[in-house]
mmCIF file of C-alpha atoms in Angstrom:
data_model
loop_
_atom_site.group_PDB
_atom_site.id
_atom_site.type_symbol
_atom_site.label_atom_id
_atom_site.label_comp_id
_atom_site.label_asym_id
_atom_site.label_seq_id
_atom_site.Cartn_x
_atom_site.Cartn_y
_atom_site.Cartn_z
ATOM 1 C CA MET A 112 32.488 -72.049 37.297
ATOM 2 C CA LEU A 113 34.934 -73.538 34.063
ATOM 3 C CA VAL A 114 36.714 -76.523 33.787
ATOM 4 C CA MET A 115 39.082 -76.930 30.298
ATOM 5 C CA VAL A 116 40.283 -80.428 30.195
ATOM 6 C CA ALA A 117 42.213 -82.593 27.444
ATOM 7 C CA PRO A 118 42.260 -86.214 26.387
ATOM 8 C CA GLY A 119 44.878 -88.977 26.360
ATOM 9 C CA GLN A 120 45.382 -91.615 24.289
ATOM 10 C CA GLY A 121 43.220 -93.477 22.220
ATOM 11 C CA ALA A 122 40.621 -89.845 21.938
ATOM 12 C CA GLN A 123 42.353 -89.785 17.767
ATOM 13 C CA ILE A 124 40.043 -91.186 14.990
ATOM 14 C CA PRO A 125 41.130 -91.045 11.002
ATOM 15 C CA GLY A 126 40.727 -87.163 10.060
ATOM 16 C CA PHE A 127 40.162 -85.744 12.747
ATOM 17 C CA LEU A 128 42.219 -82.701 11.755
ATOM 18 C CA LYS A 129 40.988 -82.229 8.482
ATOM 19 C CA SER A 130 38.486 -79.514 8.866
ATOM 20 C CA TRP A 131 41.117 -77.036 10.941
ATOM 21 C CA LEU A 132 43.418 -77.711 8.097
ATOM 22 C CA GLU A 133 41.600 -76.172 5.752
ATOM 23 C CA GLU A 134 41.866 -72.229 7.248
ATOM 24 C CA PRO A 135 45.395 -71.365 6.337
ATOM 25 C CA ALA A 136 46.223 -69.997 9.928
ATOM 26 C CA PHE A 137 45.311 -73.278 11.960
ATOM 27 C CA ALA A 138 46.707 -75.220 9.202
ATOM 28 C CA ASP A 139 50.239 -72.743 9.232
ATOM 29 C CA HIS A 140 50.254 -73.835 13.538
ATOM 30 C CA ILE A 141 49.759 -77.385 12.341
ATOM 31 C CA HIS A 142 52.993 -76.899 10.326
ATOM 32 C CA TRP A 143 54.838 -75.321 12.849
ATOM 33 C CA LEU A 144 54.074 -77.778 15.891
ATOM 34 C CA SER A 145 54.503 -80.414 12.835
ATOM 35 C CA THR A 146 58.380 -78.991 12.897
ATOM 36 C CA VAL A 147 58.876 -78.748 16.562
ATOM 37 C CA CYS A 148 58.496 -82.107 17.266
ATOM 38 C CA GLY A 149 59.912 -83.530 13.625
ATOM 39 C CA ILE A 150 56.609 -85.534 12.894
ATOM 40 C CA ASP A 151 53.897 -84.301 9.926
ATOM 41 C CA LEU A 152 50.924 -83.435 11.924
ATOM 42 C CA GLU A 153 49.033 -82.266 8.841
ATOM 43 C CA HIS A 154 49.813 -85.780 7.323
ATOM 44 C CA TYR A 155 48.454 -87.962 9.923
ATOM 45 C CA GLY A 156 45.794 -85.542 11.028
ATOM 46 C CA SER A 157 44.277 -85.831 7.820
ATOM 47 C CA GLU A 158 45.176 -88.817 5.599
ATOM 48 C CA ALA A 159 46.223 -91.340 7.483
ATOM 49 C CA ASP A 160 44.211 -94.515 8.259
ATOM 50 C CA ALA A 161 43.531 -95.841 12.139
ATOM 51 C CA ASP A 162 46.537 -97.606 12.196
ATOM 52 C CA SER A 163 49.346 -95.796 11.633
ATOM 53 C CA ILE A 164 47.969 -93.174 14.046
ATOM 54 C CA ARG A 165 47.533 -95.770 16.748
ATOM 55 C CA ASP A 166 51.185 -95.935 16.958
ATOM 56 C CA THR A 167 51.985 -94.272 20.112
ATOM 57 C CA ALA A 168 54.944 -92.244 18.824
ATOM 58 C CA ILE A 169 52.882 -90.427 16.376
ATOM 59 C CA ALA A 170 49.841 -90.511 18.005
ATOM 60 C CA GLN A 171 50.313 -88.532 21.364
ATOM 61 C CA PRO A 172 52.210 -85.672 19.455
ATOM 62 C CA LEU A 173 49.449 -85.394 17.039
ATOM 63 C CA ILE A 174 46.741 -85.425 19.763
ATOM 64 C CA VAL A 175 48.285 -82.608 22.089
ATOM 65 C CA GLY A 176 48.982 -80.366 19.198
ATOM 66 C CA THR A 177 45.170 -80.662 17.685
ATOM 67 C CA GLY A 178 44.628 -80.067 21.662
ATOM 68 C CA LEU A 179 46.575 -76.898 21.535
ATOM 69 C CA LEU A 180 45.411 -75.931 17.817
ATOM 70 C CA GLY A 181 42.005 -76.043 19.839
ATOM 71 C CA ALA A 182 42.857 -74.291 23.243
ATOM 72 C CA ARG A 183 44.810 -71.135 20.798
ATOM 73 C CA ALA A 184 41.806 -70.632 17.975
ATOM 74 C CA LEU A 185 39.151 -70.800 21.918
ATOM 75 C CA PHE A 186 41.361 -68.427 24.226
ATOM 76 C CA SER A 187 42.810 -66.321 21.080
ATOM 77 C CA ARG A 188 46.401 -67.151 22.184
ATOM 78 C CA SER A 189 47.723 -65.719 19.407
ATOM 79 C CA ALA A 190 47.835 -62.305 21.042
ATOM 80 C CA GLY A 191 50.455 -64.064 23.093
ATOM 81 C CA ARG A 192 47.966 -64.727 25.985
ATOM 82 C CA PRO A 193 47.567 -68.146 28.086
ATOM 83 C CA ALA A 194 43.721 -69.063 28.576
ATOM 84 C CA LEU A 195 42.930 -67.760 31.489
ATOM 85 C CA LEU A 196 40.079 -70.589 33.677
ATOM 86 C CA ASP A 197 38.979 -71.264 36.234
ATOM 87 C CA VAL A 198 40.208 -74.829 36.294
ATOM 88 C CA ALA A 199 41.958 -77.089 34.359
ATOM 89 C CA ALA A 200 42.567 -80.931 33.873
ATOM 90 C CA GLY A 201 44.198 -83.674 31.219
ATOM 91 C CA HIS A 202 43.559 -86.656 31.479
ATOM 92 C CA SER A 203 46.963 -88.557 31.039
ATOM 93 C CA LEU A 204 48.480 -87.175 28.682
ATOM 94 C CA GLY A 205 46.086 -84.718 28.686
ATOM 95 C CA GLU A 206 48.187 -82.666 31.492
ATOM 96 C CA LEU A 207 50.601 -82.093 29.155
ATOM 97 C CA THR A 208 47.976 -80.220 26.399
ATOM 98 C CA VAL A 209 46.371 -78.110 29.296
ATOM 99 C CA ALA A 210 50.055 -76.968 30.933
ATOM 100 C CA ALA A 211 51.257 -75.678 27.360
ATOM 101 C CA SER A 212 47.025 -73.942 26.857
ATOM 102 C CA VAL A 213 46.713 -72.035 30.418
ATOM 103 C CA GLY A 214 50.430 -70.760 29.437
ATOM 104 C CA MET A 215 52.550 -73.201 32.168
ATOM 105 C CA LEU A 216 54.638 -74.600 29.140
ATOM 106 C CA SER A 217 55.262 -72.902 25.867
ATOM 107 C CA GLU A 218 54.124 -74.978 23.201
ATOM 108 C CA GLU A 219 57.215 -76.026 21.810
ATOM 109 C CA GLN A 220 58.269 -77.564 25.358
ATOM 110 C CA THR A 221 55.281 -79.346 25.281
ATOM 111 C CA MET A 222 56.032 -80.884 21.579
ATOM 112 C CA VAL A 223 58.921 -81.908 22.751
ATOM 113 C CA LEU A 224 58.201 -83.440 25.616
ATOM 114 C CA VAL A 225 55.172 -85.435 24.453
ATOM 115 C CA ARG A 226 57.670 -86.016 21.656
ATOM 116 C CA GLU A 227 60.272 -87.499 23.784
ATOM 117 C CA ARG A 228 57.109 -89.431 25.814
ATOM 118 C CA GLY A 229 55.489 -90.439 22.643
ATOM 119 C CA ARG A 230 58.731 -92.017 20.998
ATOM 120 C CA ALA A 231 60.232 -93.733 24.578
ATOM 121 C CA MET A 232 56.602 -95.407 25.045
ATOM 122 C CA ALA A 233 56.035 -96.820 21.870
ATOM 123 C CA ALA A 234 59.777 -98.496 21.971
ATOM 124 C CA THR A 235 58.487 -100.014 25.051
ATOM 125 C CA ALA A 236 55.402 -100.936 23.668
ATOM 126 C CA ALA A 237 57.362 -102.742 20.559
ATOM 127 C CA LYS A 238 59.000 -105.026 23.503
ATOM 128 C CA SER A 239 56.602 -105.764 25.665
ATOM 129 C CA ARG A 240 54.048 -108.696 26.014
ATOM 130 C CA ALA A 241 51.767 -106.848 28.101
ATOM 131 C CA GLY A 242 48.269 -104.506 27.668
ATOM 132 C CA MET A 243 45.424 -102.677 28.499
ATOM 133 C CA VAL A 244 41.496 -103.335 28.792
ATOM 134 C CA ALA A 245 38.569 -101.293 30.171
ATOM 135 C CA VAL A 246 36.062 -102.360 32.326
ATOM 136 C CA LEU A 247 32.574 -101.401 32.287
ATOM 137 C CA GLY A 248 30.166 -101.385 34.672
ATOM 138 C CA GLY A 249 29.975 -104.315 37.257
ATOM 139 C CA ASP A 250 30.017 -103.702 41.463
ATOM 140 C CA PRO A 251 33.489 -101.821 41.952
ATOM 141 C CA ASP A 252 34.196 -104.217 44.610
ATOM 142 C CA ASP A 253 33.922 -106.921 42.433
ATOM 143 C CA VAL A 254 35.826 -105.740 39.457
ATOM 144 C CA GLN A 255 38.659 -104.300 41.848
ATOM 145 C CA ALA A 256 38.742 -108.139 42.907
ATOM 146 C CA THR A 257 38.986 -109.668 39.731
ATOM 147 C CA ILE A 258 41.246 -107.222 38.498
ATOM 148 C CA GLU A 259 44.112 -108.406 41.326
ATOM 149 C CA ARG A 260 42.480 -112.129 41.255
ATOM 150 C CA HIS A 261 43.693 -111.728 37.346
ATOM 151 C CA GLY A 262 47.189 -110.504 38.376
ATOM 152 C CA LEU A 263 46.276 -107.408 37.083
ATOM 153 C CA VAL A 264 46.538 -103.684 37.857
ATOM 154 C CA THR A 265 43.942 -100.915 37.933
ATOM 155 C CA VAL A 266 45.597 -98.078 35.771
ATOM 156 C CA ASN A 267 43.086 -95.658 34.971
ATOM 157 C CA ASP A 268 40.358 -95.306 37.688
ATOM 158 C CA ASN A 269 37.709 -92.869 34.993
ATOM 159 C CA GLY A 270 34.593 -92.610 37.753
ATOM 160 C CA PRO A 271 31.765 -95.021 38.594
ATOM 161 C CA GLY A 272 31.456 -97.625 36.403
ATOM 162 C CA GLN A 273 34.893 -97.630 34.323
ATOM 163 C CA VAL A 274 38.041 -98.085 34.699
ATOM 164 C CA VAL A 275 40.959 -99.493 32.929
ATOM 165 C CA ALA A 276 43.879 -102.431 34.019
ATOM 166 C CA ALA A 277 46.684 -103.261 32.673
ATOM 167 C CA GLY A 278 49.062 -106.242 32.894
ATOM 168 C CA ALA A 279 50.428 -109.608 30.535
ATOM 169 C CA ARG A 280 48.632 -110.321 27.951
ATOM 170 C CA GLU A 281 47.464 -113.706 29.041
ATOM 171 C CA ALA A 282 46.198 -112.439 31.899
ATOM 172 C CA ILE A 283 43.676 -110.196 29.958
ATOM 173 C CA ALA A 284 42.779 -113.346 28.151
ATOM 174 C CA ARG A 285 41.944 -114.324 31.546
ATOM 175 C CA LEU A 286 40.080 -111.454 32.664
ATOM 176 C CA VAL A 287 37.973 -111.519 29.015
ATOM 177 C CA ALA A 288 36.760 -115.546 29.515
ATOM 178 C CA GLU A 289 35.986 -114.744 33.289
ATOM 179 C CA PRO A 290 34.926 -111.120 33.645
ATOM 180 C CA PRO A 291 33.680 -109.854 36.351
ATOM 181 C CA ALA A 292 29.473 -109.501 36.927
ATOM 182 C CA ALA A 293 27.655 -107.410 34.827
ATOM 183 C CA THR A 294 30.486 -105.929 32.889
ATOM 184 C CA ARG A 295 31.279 -105.600 29.640
ATOM 185 C CA ILE A 296 35.688 -106.054 28.988
ATOM 186 C CA ARG A 297 36.190 -103.907 25.479
ATOM 187 C CA PRO A 298 40.304 -104.040 24.974
ATOM 188 C CA LEU A 299 42.333 -101.199 24.415
ATOM 189 C CA GLN A 300 44.401 -100.744 21.282
ATOM 190 C CA ILE A 301 47.812 -100.477 23.336
ATOM 191 C CA ALA A 302 50.382 -102.448 23.245
ATOM 192 C CA GLY A 303 52.356 -101.918 26.836
ATOM 193 C CA ALA A 304 51.248 -101.330 30.718
ATOM 194 C CA PHE A 305 51.449 -98.110 30.542
ATOM 195 C CA HIS A 306 50.955 -96.335 33.762
ATOM 196 C CA THR A 307 52.713 -98.991 35.774
ATOM 197 C CA PRO A 308 56.475 -99.083 36.775
ATOM 198 C CA GLU A 309 56.745 -101.318 33.175
ATOM 199 C CA VAL A 310 57.475 -97.584 31.639
ATOM 200 C CA GLU A 311 58.802 -96.293 35.001
ATOM 201 C CA HIS A 312 62.466 -95.436 32.590
ATOM 202 C CA VAL A 313 60.004 -93.194 30.603
ATOM 203 C CA ALA A 314 59.453 -90.639 33.698
ATOM 204 C CA VAL A 315 63.281 -91.145 33.942
ATOM 205 C CA ARG A 316 63.983 -90.057 30.543
ATOM 206 C CA LEU A 317 61.303 -87.457 30.528
ATOM 207 C CA GLY A 318 62.719 -86.288 34.017
ATOM 208 C CA ARG A 319 66.021 -85.116 32.361
ATOM 209 C CA CYS A 320 64.163 -83.046 29.831
ATOM 210 C CA ALA A 321 61.840 -81.283 32.198
ATOM 211 C CA ARG A 322 64.622 -80.375 34.562
ATOM 212 C CA ALA A 323 66.118 -78.018 31.775
ATOM 213 C CA ILE A 324 62.724 -76.087 31.719
ATOM 214 C CA THR A 325 61.456 -73.678 33.664
ATOM 215 C CA PRO A 326 58.063 -73.567 33.990
ATOM 216 C CA LEU A 327 55.313 -70.803 34.816
ATOM 217 C CA THR A 328 53.112 -70.795 37.665
ATOM 218 C CA PRO A 329 49.515 -71.391 35.701
ATOM 219 C CA PRO A 330 47.129 -68.701 36.366
ATOM 220 C CA ALA A 331 44.390 -71.699 36.530
ATOM 221 C CA ARG A 332 44.103 -74.377 39.011
ATOM 222 C CA LEU A 333 45.717 -77.686 37.626
ATOM 223 C CA LEU A 334 44.043 -81.239 39.042
ATOM 224 C CA SER A 335 46.565 -83.700 39.512
ATOM 225 C CA ASN A 336 46.129 -87.554 38.013
ATOM 226 C CA ARG A 337 48.098 -88.551 40.681
ATOM 227 C CA ASP A 338 45.339 -87.581 43.809
ATOM 228 C CA GLY A 339 42.891 -84.667 41.987
ATOM 229 C CA GLU A 340 44.258 -82.563 43.951
ATOM 230 C CA VAL A 341 44.644 -78.570 42.965
ATOM 231 C CA VAL A 342 48.125 -77.585 41.914
ATOM 232 C CA THR A 343 49.219 -74.228 41.728
ATOM 233 C CA ASP A 344 52.685 -74.081 41.411
ATOM 234 C CA GLY A 345 54.682 -75.006 37.984
ATOM 235 C CA ARG A 346 57.427 -77.141 39.589
ATOM 236 C CA GLU A 347 55.028 -79.784 41.225
ATOM 237 C CA MET A 348 52.938 -79.712 38.114
ATOM 238 C CA LEU A 349 55.315 -80.502 35.838
ATOM 239 C CA ASP A 350 57.146 -83.116 38.191
ATOM 240 C CA ARG A 351 53.844 -84.826 38.795
ATOM 241 C CA ILE A 352 52.965 -84.999 35.145
ATOM 242 C CA VAL A 353 56.380 -87.094 34.545
ATOM 243 C CA ARG A 354 55.901 -89.056 37.505
ATOM 244 C CA GLN A 355 52.671 -89.806 36.156
ATOM 245 C CA VAL A 356 53.835 -92.066 33.316
ATOM 246 C CA SER A 357 54.176 -94.746 35.286
ATOM 247 C CA LEU A 358 51.439 -94.098 37.947
ATOM 248 C CA PRO A 359 47.854 -94.841 37.895
ATOM 249 C CA VAL A 360 45.482 -92.199 36.215
ATOM 250 C CA ARG A 361 42.868 -90.918 39.233
ATOM 251 C CA TRP A 362 40.706 -89.283 36.907
ATOM 252 C CA GLY A 363 37.224 -90.080 39.279
ATOM 253 C CA LEU A 364 39.230 -87.927 42.052
ATOM 254 C CA CYS A 365 39.857 -85.087 39.550
ATOM 255 C CA MET A 366 36.184 -85.195 38.740
ATOM 256 C CA GLU A 367 35.243 -85.062 42.649
ATOM 257 C CA THR A 368 37.290 -82.428 43.370
ATOM 258 C CA MET A 369 35.427 -80.928 40.546
ATOM 259 C CA THR A 370 32.076 -81.474 42.163
ATOM 260 C CA ARG A 371 33.447 -79.929 45.381
ATOM 261 C CA LEU A 372 34.914 -76.511 43.366
ATOM 262 C CA GLY A 373 31.722 -76.104 42.333
ATOM 263 C CA VAL A 374 32.558 -76.614 38.232
ATOM 264 C CA THR A 375 29.503 -75.608 36.584
ATOM 265 C CA GLY A 376 30.400 -76.002 33.034
ATOM 266 C CA LEU A 377 33.063 -78.923 31.130
ATOM 267 C CA LEU A 378 34.965 -78.355 27.638
ATOM 268 C CA GLU A 379 37.060 -80.556 25.989
ATOM 269 C CA LEU A 380 39.570 -79.817 23.639
ATOM 270 C CA PRO A 381 39.703 -81.794 20.688
ATOM 271 C CA PRO A 382 39.936 -84.695 20.355
ATOM 272 C CA ALA A 383 36.999 -84.631 22.331
ATOM 273 C CA SER A 384 33.962 -87.074 23.283
ATOM 274 C CA THR A 385 36.037 -89.407 25.439
ATOM 275 C CA LEU A 386 36.178 -87.003 28.872
ATOM 276 C CA THR A 387 32.779 -85.524 27.757
ATOM 277 C CA ARG A 388 30.973 -88.705 27.414
ATOM 278 C CA ILE A 389 32.528 -89.508 31.513
ATOM 279 C CA ALA A 390 31.247 -86.210 32.638
ATOM 280 C CA ARG A 391 27.700 -86.862 31.565
ATOM 281 C CA ARG A 392 27.546 -89.718 33.681
ATOM 282 C CA ALA A 393 29.325 -88.961 36.152
ATOM 283 C CA LEU A 394 28.609 -85.205 36.927
ATOM 284 C CA PRO A 395 24.708 -85.287 35.724
ATOM 285 C CA ASP A 396 24.696 -81.635 36.844
ATOM 286 C CA VAL A 397 27.662 -79.976 34.982
ATOM 287 C CA GLU A 398 26.970 -78.499 31.327
ATOM 288 C CA THR A 399 29.727 -80.569 28.541
ATOM 289 C CA PHE A 400 30.937 -78.572 25.771
ATOM 290 C CA ALA A 401 33.033 -81.313 23.208
ATOM 291 C CA LEU A 402 35.343 -78.827 20.585
ATOM 292 C CA ASN A 403 35.990 -81.054 17.506
ATOM 293 C CA THR A 404 35.906 -78.408 14.602
ATOM 294 C CA PRO A 405 36.676 -74.759 13.545
ATOM 295 C CA ASP A 406 32.835 -74.036 13.286
ATOM 296 C CA GLN A 407 31.658 -74.804 16.748
ATOM 297 C CA LEU A 408 34.382 -71.741 17.911
ATOM 298 C CA ASP A 409 31.923 -69.362 18.444
ATOM 299 C CA ASP A 410 29.385 -71.895 20.479
ATOM 300 C CA ALA A 411 32.392 -72.737 22.773
ATOM 301 C CA ARG A 412 33.485 -68.796 23.013
ATOM 302 C CA VAL A 413 29.756 -68.780 24.369
ATOM 303 C CA PHE A 414 29.952 -71.849 26.488
ATOM 304 C CA VAL A 415 32.992 -70.101 28.217
ATOM 305 C CA ASP A 416 31.455 -67.130 28.926
ATOM 306 C CA LYS A 417 28.946 -68.575 30.439
ATOM 307 C CA HIS A 418 30.735 -70.174 32.723
ATOM 308 C CA ASN A 419 34.228 -68.946 33.244
ATOM 309 C CA THR A 420 34.420 -66.418 36.245
ATOM 310 C CA ALA A 421 38.473 -66.316 35.958
ATOM 311 C CA PRO A 422 39.251 -62.296 35.599
ATOM 312 C CA GLY A 423 40.260 -60.394 32.842
ATOM 313 C CA PRO A 424 39.781 -61.549 29.027
ATOM 314 C CA ALA A 425 39.404 -65.272 27.972
#
């Protein structure tokens, strides 16, 4: 059984789109997605430096657009066919990527939503005195207690040994100075406390856009970041994606559901590596594939054929 996954913000690195742009068909499609969202994804994905693509308003459309390109190339969506998959799940922002990749939303609807999401979150970050920090390792109970003691909240539970906390920068500084035992603390280059009530207004703004969209029934079982549960109704999933902006990401629960469903293969859409690394620790019996460049497509198709049990051509 195959699960296709898509990463969230922070997966981008300078130049990661360059190899895709060397092929005219892929370059044309990125140009089209750039036109839809009003952001030059070609430039930012090939020439811009790390600081430029760290901007939330740029990073979010860039990551989603690249994921859509990878899914289209892998599953031949140029023929108008959505990806036929067993299971799909996105991490935070990646929920939008998989929603379009399986045909629940159109690519154009998705690029408008991610543009508005990125702009609104970037505007909040510009005024915020909050931030986010990853806590790696340690005893889970001790980690959670320490996060709470410093006045922070857990916003990402990425499975055993990796959580992300958010809150005031002063509180993050205290956590860095007094971390839980046997942990490594890694401040994230994200200004703002995303996935907390600080960005509730972003969910409201997205909700207005989402109400104008009629999502289709997804042909794959989608896993929700809210609780890791399977969602098969397009409207419910879109509502969950909108609300997830201000709610914690329970990726660990998503992986528990993958295990329960019997997933044997996990393929991560570009820019890939984050979720593949997590899966290698948390799901050691699941084979993984990180798709990052077009020269991997043939091997990726072999991987999909090996694990995918969805009916019909992939």
